[in-house]
Coordinates of C-alpha atoms and ligand atoms in Angstrom, one line a residue:
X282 CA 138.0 42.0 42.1
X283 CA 134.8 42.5 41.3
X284 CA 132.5 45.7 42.9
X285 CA 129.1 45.9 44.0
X286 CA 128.7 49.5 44.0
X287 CA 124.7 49.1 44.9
X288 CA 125.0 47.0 47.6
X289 CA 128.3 48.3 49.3
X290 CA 126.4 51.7 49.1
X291 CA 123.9 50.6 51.6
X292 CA 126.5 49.2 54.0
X293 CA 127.4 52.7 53.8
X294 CA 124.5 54.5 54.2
X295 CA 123.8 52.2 57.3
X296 CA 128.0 53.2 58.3
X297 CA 126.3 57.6 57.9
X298 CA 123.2 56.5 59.3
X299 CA 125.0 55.5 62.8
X300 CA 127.3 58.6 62.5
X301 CA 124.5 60.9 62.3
X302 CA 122.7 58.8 65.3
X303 CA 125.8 58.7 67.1
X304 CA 125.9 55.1 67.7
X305 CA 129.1 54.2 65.4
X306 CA 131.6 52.7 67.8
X307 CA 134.8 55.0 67.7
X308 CA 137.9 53.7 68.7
X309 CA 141.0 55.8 69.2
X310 CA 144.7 54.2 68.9
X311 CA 147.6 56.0 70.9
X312 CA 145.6 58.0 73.9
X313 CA 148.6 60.2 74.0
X314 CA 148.3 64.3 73.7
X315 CA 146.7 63.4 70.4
X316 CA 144.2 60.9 70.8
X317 CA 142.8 61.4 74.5
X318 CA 141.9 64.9 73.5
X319 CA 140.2 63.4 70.6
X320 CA 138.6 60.4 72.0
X321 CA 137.3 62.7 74.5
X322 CA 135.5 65.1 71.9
X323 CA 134.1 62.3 70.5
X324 CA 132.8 61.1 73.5
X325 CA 131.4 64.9 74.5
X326 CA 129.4 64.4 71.2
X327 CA 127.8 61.2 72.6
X328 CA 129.6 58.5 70.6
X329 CA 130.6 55.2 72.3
X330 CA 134.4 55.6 72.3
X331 CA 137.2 53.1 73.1
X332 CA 140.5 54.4 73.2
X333 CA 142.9 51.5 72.6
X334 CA 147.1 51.8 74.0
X335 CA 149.7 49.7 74.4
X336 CA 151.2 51.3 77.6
X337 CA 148.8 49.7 80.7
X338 CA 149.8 52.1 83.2
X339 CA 147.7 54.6 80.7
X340 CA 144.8 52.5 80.1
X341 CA 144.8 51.9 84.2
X342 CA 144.5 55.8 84.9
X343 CA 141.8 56.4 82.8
X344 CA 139.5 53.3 83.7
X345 CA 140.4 55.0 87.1
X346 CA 139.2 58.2 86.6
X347 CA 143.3 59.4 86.2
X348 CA 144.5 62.0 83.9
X349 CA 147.8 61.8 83.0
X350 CA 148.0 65.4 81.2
X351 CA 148.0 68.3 82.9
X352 CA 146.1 70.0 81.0
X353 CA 143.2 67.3 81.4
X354 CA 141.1 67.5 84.5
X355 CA 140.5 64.3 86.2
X356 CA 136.9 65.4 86.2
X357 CA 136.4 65.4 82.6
X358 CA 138.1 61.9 82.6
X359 CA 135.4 60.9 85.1
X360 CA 132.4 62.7 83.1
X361 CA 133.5 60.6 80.0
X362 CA 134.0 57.4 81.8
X363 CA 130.0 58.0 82.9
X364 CA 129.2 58.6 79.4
X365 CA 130.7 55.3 78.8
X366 CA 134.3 55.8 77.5
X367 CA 136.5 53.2 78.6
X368 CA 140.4 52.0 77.7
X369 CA 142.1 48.9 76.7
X370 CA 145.0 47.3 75.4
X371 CA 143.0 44.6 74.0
X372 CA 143.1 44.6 70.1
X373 CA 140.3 42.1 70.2
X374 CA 138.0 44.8 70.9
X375 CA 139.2 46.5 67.1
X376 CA 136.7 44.4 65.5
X377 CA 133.8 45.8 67.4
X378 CA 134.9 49.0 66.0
X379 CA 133.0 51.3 63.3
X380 CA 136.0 53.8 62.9
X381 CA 139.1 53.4 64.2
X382 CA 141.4 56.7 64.5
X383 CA 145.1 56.1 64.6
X384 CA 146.9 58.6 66.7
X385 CA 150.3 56.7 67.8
X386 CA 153.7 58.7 67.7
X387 CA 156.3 59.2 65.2
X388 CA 159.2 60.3 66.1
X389 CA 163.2 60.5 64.2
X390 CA 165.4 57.4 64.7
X391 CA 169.0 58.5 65.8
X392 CA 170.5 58.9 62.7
X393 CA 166.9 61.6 61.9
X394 CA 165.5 59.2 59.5
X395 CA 161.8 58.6 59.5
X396 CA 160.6 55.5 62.7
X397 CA 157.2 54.3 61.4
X398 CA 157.8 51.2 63.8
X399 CA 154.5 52.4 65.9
X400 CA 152.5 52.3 62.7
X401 CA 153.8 49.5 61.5
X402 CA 153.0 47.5 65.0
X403 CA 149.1 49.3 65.4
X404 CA 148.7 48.1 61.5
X405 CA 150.0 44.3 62.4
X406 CA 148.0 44.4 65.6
X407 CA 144.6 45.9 64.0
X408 CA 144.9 43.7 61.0
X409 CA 143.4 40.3 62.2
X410 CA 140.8 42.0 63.8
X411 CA 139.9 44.2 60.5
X412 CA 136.6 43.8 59.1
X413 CA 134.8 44.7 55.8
X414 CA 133.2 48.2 56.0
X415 CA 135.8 49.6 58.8
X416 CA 136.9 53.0 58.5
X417 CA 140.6 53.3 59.4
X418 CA 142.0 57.0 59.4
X419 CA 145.8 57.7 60.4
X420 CA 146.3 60.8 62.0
X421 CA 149.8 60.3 63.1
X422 CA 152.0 63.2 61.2
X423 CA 154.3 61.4 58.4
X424 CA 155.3 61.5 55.0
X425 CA 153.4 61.3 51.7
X426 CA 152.6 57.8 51.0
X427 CA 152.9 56.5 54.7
X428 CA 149.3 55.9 54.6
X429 CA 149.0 54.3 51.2
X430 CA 152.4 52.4 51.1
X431 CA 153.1 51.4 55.0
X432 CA 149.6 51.1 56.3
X433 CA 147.2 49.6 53.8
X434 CA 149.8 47.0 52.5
X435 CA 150.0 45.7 56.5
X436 CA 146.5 45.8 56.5
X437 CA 145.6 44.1 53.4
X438 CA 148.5 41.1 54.3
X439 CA 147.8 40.9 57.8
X440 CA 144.3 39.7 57.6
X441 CA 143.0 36.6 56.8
X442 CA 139.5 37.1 55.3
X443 CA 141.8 38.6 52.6
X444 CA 139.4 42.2 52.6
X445 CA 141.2 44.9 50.4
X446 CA 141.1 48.7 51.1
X447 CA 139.2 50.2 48.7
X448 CA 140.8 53.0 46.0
X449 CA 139.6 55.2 44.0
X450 CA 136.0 55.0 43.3
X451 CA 135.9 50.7 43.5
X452 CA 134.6 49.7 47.2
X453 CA 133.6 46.2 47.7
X454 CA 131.6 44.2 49.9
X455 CA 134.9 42.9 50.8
X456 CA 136.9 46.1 51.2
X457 CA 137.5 48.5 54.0
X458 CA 138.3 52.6 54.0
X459 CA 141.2 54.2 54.5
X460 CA 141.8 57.8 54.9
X461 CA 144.9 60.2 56.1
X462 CA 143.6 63.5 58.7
X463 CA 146.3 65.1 59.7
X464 CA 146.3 66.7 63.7
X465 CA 146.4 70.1 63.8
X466 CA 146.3 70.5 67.6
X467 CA 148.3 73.4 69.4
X468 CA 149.1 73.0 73.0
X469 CA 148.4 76.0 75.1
X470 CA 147.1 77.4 72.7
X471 CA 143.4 78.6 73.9
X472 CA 142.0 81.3 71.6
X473 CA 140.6 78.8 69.6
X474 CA 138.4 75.6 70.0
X475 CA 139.6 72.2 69.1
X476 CA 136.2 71.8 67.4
X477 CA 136.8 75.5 65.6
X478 CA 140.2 74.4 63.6
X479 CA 139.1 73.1 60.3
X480 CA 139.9 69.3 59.7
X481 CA 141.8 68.8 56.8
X482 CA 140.7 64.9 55.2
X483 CA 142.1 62.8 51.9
X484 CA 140.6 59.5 51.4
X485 CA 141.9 57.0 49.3
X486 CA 138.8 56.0 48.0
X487 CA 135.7 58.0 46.9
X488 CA 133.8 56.2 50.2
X489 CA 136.8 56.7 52.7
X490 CA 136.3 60.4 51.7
X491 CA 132.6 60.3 52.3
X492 CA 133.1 58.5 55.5
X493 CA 135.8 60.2 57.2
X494 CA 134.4 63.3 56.1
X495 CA 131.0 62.5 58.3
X496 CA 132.8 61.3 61.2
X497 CA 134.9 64.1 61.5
X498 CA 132.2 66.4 60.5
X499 CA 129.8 65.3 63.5
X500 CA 133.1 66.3 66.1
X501 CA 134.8 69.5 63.7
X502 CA 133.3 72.4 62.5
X503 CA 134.8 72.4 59.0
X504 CA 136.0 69.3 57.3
X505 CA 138.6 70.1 54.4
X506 CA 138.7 67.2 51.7
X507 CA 141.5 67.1 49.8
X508 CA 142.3 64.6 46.8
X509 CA 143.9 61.6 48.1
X510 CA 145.9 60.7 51.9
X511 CA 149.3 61.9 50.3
X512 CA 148.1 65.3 49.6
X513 CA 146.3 65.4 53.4
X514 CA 150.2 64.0 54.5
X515 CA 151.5 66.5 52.4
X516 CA 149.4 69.6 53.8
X517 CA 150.4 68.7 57.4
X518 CA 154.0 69.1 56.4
X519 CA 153.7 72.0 54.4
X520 CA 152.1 73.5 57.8
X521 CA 155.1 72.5 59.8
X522 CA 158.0 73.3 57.7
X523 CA 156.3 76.9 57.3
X524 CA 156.9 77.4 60.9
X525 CA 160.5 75.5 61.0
X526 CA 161.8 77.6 58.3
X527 CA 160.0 81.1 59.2
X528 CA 161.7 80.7 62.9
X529 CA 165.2 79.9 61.9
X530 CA 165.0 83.1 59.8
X531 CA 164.2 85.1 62.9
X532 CA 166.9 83.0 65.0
X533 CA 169.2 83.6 62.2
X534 CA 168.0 87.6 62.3
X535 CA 168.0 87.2 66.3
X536 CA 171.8 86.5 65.8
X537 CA 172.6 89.5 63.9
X538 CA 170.7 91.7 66.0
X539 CA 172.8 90.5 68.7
X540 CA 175.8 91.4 67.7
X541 CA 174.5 94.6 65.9
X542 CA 173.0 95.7 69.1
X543 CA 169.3 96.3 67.5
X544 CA 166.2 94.5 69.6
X545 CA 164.8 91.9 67.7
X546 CA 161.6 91.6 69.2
X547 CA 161.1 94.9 68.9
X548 CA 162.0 94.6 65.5
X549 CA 159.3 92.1 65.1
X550 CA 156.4 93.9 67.0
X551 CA 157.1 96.9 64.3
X552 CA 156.9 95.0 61.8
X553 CA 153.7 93.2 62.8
X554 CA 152.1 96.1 62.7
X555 CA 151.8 96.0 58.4
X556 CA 148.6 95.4 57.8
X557 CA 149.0 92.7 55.1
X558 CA 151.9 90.1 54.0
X559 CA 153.9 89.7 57.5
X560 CA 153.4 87.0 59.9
X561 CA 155.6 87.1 63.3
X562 CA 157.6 84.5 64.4
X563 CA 160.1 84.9 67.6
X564 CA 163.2 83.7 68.3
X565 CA 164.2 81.4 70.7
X566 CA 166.8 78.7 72.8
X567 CA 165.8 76.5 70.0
X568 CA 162.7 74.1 68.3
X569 CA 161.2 71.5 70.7
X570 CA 158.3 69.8 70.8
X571 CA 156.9 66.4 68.9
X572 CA 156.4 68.2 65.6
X573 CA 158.5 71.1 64.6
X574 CA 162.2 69.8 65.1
X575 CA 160.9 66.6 63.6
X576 CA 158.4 66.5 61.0
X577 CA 160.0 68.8 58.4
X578 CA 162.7 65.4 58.3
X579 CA 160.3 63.4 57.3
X580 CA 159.9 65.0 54.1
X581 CA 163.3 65.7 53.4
X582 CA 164.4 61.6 53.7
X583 CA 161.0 61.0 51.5
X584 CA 162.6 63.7 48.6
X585 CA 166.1 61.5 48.7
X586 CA 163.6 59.1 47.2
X587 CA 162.7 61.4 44.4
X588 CA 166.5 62.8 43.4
X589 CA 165.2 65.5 45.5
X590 CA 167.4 67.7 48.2
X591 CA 164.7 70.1 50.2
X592 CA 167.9 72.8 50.7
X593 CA 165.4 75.0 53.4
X594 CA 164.4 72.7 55.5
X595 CA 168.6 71.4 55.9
X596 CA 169.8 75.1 56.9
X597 CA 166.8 75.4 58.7
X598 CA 167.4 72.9 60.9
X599 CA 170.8 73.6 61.0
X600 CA 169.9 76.9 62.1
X601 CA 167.4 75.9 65.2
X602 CA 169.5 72.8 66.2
X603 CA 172.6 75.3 66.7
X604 CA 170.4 77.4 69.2
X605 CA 170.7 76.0 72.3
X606 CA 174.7 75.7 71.8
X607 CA 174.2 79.5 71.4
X608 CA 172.5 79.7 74.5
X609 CA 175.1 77.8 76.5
X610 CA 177.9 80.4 74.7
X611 CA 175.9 83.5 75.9
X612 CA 175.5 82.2 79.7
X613 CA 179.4 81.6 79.7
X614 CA 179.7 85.2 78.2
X615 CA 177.6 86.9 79.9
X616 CA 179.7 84.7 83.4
X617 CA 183.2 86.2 81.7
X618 CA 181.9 90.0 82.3
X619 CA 181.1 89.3 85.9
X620 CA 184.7 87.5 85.8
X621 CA 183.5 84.0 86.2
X622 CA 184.0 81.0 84.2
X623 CA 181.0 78.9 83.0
X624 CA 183.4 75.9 84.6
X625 CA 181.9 75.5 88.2
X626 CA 179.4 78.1 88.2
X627 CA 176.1 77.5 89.5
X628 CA 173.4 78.0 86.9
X629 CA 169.3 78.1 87.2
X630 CA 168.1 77.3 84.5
X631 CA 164.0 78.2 84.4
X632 CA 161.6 76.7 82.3
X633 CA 162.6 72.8 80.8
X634 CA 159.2 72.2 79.1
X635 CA 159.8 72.9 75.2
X636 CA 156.9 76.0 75.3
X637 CA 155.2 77.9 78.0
X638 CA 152.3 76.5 80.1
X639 CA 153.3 72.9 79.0
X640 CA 154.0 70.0 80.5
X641 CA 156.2 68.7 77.8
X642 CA 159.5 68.0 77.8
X643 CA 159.9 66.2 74.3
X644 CA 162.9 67.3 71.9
X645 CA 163.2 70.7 74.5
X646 CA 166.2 72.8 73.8
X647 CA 166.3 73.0 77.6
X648 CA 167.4 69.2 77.5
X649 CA 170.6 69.9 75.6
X650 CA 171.3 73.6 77.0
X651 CA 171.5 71.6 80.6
X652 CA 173.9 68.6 79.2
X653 CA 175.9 71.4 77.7
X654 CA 176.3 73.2 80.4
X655 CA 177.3 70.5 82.6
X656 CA 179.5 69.1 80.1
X657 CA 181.3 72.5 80.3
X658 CA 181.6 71.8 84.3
X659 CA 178.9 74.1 85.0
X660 CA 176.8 72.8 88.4
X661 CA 172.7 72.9 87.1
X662 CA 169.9 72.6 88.8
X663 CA 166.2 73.5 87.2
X664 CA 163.0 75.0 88.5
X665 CA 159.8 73.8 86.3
X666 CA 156.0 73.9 88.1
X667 CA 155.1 70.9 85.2
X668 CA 158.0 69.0 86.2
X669 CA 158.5 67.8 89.9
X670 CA 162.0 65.4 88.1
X671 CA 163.1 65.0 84.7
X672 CA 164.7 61.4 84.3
X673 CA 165.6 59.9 81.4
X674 CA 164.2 60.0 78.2
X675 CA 164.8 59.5 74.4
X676 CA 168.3 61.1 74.0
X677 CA 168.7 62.3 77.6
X678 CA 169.6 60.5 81.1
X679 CA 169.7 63.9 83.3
X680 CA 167.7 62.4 86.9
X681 CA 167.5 66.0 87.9
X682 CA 164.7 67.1 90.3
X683 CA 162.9 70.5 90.2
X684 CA 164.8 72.8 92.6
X685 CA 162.4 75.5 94.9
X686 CA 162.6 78.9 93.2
X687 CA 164.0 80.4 96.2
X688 CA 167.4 82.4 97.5
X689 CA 168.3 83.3 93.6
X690 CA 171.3 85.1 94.5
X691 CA 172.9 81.4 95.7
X692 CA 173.0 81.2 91.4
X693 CA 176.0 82.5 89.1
X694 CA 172.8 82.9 86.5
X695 CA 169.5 82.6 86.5
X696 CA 168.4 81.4 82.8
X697 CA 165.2 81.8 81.9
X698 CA 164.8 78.8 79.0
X699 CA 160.7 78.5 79.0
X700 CA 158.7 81.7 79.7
X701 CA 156.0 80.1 82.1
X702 CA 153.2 82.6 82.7
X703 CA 153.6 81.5 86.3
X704 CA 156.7 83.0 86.9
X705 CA 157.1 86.7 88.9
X706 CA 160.2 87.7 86.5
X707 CA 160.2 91.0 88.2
X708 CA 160.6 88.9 91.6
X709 CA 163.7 87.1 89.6
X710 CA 165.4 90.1 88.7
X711 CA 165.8 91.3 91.8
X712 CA 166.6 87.9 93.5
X713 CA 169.1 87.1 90.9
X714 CA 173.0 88.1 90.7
X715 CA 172.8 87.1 86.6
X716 CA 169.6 86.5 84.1
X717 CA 170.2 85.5 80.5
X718 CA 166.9 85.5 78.8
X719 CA 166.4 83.7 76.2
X720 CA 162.7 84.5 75.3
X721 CA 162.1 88.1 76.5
X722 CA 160.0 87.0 79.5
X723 CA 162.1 89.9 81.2
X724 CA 160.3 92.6 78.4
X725 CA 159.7 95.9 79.9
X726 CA 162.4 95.3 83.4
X727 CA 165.2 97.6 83.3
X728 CA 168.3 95.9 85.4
X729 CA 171.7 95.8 84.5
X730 CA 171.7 92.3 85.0
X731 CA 169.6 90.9 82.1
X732 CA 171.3 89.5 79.0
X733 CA 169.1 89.0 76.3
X734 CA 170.3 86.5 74.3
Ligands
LIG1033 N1 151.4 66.5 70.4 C1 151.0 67.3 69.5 O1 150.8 68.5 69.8 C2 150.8 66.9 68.0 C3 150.3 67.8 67.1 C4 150.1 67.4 65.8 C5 150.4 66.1 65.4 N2 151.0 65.3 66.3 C6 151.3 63.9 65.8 O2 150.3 63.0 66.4 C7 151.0 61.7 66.6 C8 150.8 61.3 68.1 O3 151.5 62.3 68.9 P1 151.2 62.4 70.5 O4 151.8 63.7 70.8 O5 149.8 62.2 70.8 O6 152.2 61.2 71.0 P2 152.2 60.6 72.5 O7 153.5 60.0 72.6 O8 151.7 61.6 73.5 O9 151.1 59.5 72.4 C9 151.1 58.3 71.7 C10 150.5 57.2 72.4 O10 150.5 56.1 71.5 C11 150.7 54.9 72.3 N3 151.1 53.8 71.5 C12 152.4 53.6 70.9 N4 152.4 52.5 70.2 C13 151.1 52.0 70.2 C14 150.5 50.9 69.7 N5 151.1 50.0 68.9 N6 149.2 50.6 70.0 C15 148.5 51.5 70.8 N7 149.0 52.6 71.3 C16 150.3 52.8 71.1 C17 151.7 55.4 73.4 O11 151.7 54.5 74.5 C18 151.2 56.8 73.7 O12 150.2 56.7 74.7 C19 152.4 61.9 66.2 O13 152.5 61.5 64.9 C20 152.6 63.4 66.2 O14 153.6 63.8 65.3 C21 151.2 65.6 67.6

């Protein structure tokens, strides 16, 4: 094909020339924890935004003024509705777009193999709207070469003006941009902005670079450009495997201590203390989350590809999926000294969000620690302020509904699963016959009736 560098260049200018004026249209795909977060700091830096999802009861709330996370005010979804943000499940509107950000989830298929069937549908949806000079940047975590060997080929098929992405330093006329920014978001998290964590950004062309580099420069702080998507796919794996690995080591140490009767976490606070070379990481019932329990897969079924067996992230997750089967051991345990069986006993478990302060639930050890312990006979109720009923999701069918945290002693054990900041742990101590902690939200109450496990 041939390339008209000159005047492609000036399409482009006029593409930075609306970035920097903040008139290029933005729309976000998937306004799940990823993208509604991000359509909204686009919008709070004056950009017409359209978020675009396939679930209408989502688009619904928010042209209602309705947040559906927690941690979103409705009134910031009504202050960007007045600065004109609006939802839709229309993919008609794609074409109207100037960037379009791609933000939709994927997760492990049952047998832990890699689901790119929500890519694969936004890619055969956006495609016949797709027009030359469009910016599309994936943002949903996968592995090396999703972007360049799932997305642009769905693309390029699916649209009938025949328009090409463009690679390496050839853009066309007739070519649109590509590029791969991984999310980097951490929930709860609030010591740092979302605008302060630098954006990491691999284009597949030289003008994808330069493109997604000034639209997520005008929203981030510091853009990070790497060499191509695969490397940006790459870095965001690298990130998450880091952390997989790093806390099955200290589940694995947590173990050890256990039985060796040595603290862990104090163990860890001492040792955090080095001034160079030592990162903490703490032990827990077990990985949760979208990302953590699932990305590190990803690469590992990319490796089999390559000859390749990635040995640390297998015994890591081996490690951090045998967690919450620990867990359940420890509360039947810790039932056998007060001369109880786990079979009939009545357990509390605290805490089913897969972190503290969250309101979500997805891949939480507290998921399969409750279906254990009821498959053991054990009678379970939970107490969770971010979840009035847990029903049925992915892997789980539990229709359970948040019990009042009220007369503890009525419990055989408390268990504390999630360390909510809301909780008065002191209070449960008292109020409880049994508490097996699993986090050390009991750190610093002396009672003969906390475990720590
Ligand atoms: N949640 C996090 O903290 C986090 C952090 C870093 C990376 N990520 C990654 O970001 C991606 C999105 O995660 P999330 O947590 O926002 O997921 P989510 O499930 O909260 O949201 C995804 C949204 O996409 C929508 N969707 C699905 N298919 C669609 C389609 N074809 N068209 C339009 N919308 C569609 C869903 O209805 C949902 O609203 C995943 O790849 C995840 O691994 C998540």
């Amino acid at each position: 094909m041939s390339t008209h560098p000159a005047i492609h260049s000036a399409g482009l200018e006029q593409l930075h020339s609306r970035i920097h004026a903040r008139t290029a249209k933005i729309g976000i795909i998937g306004l799940g924890y990823v993208g509604l977060p991000l359509a909204l700091l686009f919008n709070e830096e004056r950009f017409p935004v359209t978020g675009f999802d396939v679930d209408s009861a989502k688009v619904k709330s928010l042209n209602s003024n309705e947040s559906y996370i927690y941690r979103i005010p409705q009134t910031e979804i009504a202050a960007a509705r007045a600065r004109g943000f609006a939802a839709t499940d229309d993919y008609r509107h794609i074409a109207e777009m100037d960037a379009i950000i791609i933000c939709v989830p994927t997760p492990l298929n049952e047998y832990r193999e890699p689901d790119l069937s929500y890519i694969r549908a936004t890619a055969e949806a956006i495609a016949p709207h797709l027009r030359p000079g469009q910016l599309i940047a994936l943002e949903s975590t996968s592995y090396p070469g999703t972007t360049e060997e799932v997305l642009v080929p769905i693309l390029e098929a699916g649209n009938k003006a025949g328009i090409k992405a463009a690679r390496g330093r050839h853009d066309t006329l007739n070519s649109f941009l590509v590029a791969f920014s991984p999310e980097r978001e951490d929930p709860s998290n609030d010591t740092i902005a979302r605008r302060d964590i630098p954006k990491v950004v691999g284009g597949l062309s030289t003008a994808a670079s330069g493109s997604s580099g000034a639209v997520y420069n005008s929203i981030f702080k510091k853009v990070v450009p790497v060499s191509s998507p695969a490397a940006a796919e790459m870095t965001k794996l690298l990130e998450n495997i880091y952390r997989c690995v790093n806390i099955a080591l200290v589940n694995e140490l947590k173990l050890l201590c256990l039985r060796m009767g040595i603290d862990i976490w104090e163990v860890i606070q001492a040792a955090s203390t080095k001034p160079f070379g030592f990162h903490p990481f703490y032990p827990g019932p077990g990985l949760g989350g979208h990302c953590i329990p699932v990305d590190p897969f990803y690469l590992s079924w990319k490796a089999k590809e390559w000859d390749f067996h990635t040995r640390f992230i297998e015994l890591a997750g081996e490690i951090n999926t045998a967690m919450p089967y620990h867990v359940v051991t420890a509360v039947a345990s810790a039932l056998n000294r007060h001369k109880k069986a786990l079979n009939g006993s009545k357990v509390l478990v605290l805490g089913v969000a897969y972190k503290k302060d969250i309101d979500d639930l997805r891949e939480s050890p507290a998921l399969t620690i409750i279906e254990e312990l009821r498959r053991q006979g054990a009678e379970v109720c939970y107490n969770d302020p971010y979840f009035p009923k847990v029903g049925q999701g992915r892997k789980y069918n539990l229709h359970m509904s948040c019990t009042p945290l009220e007369n503890l002693g009525q419990y055989d054990c408390v268990l504390i699963v999630t360390n909510h900041s809301d909780y008065d742990y002191q209070r449960i101590v008292n109020e409880a016959k049994l508490v097996v902690d699993t986090r050390n939200a009991t750190s610093g109450i002396r009672s003969e009736k906390i475990v720590q496990c």
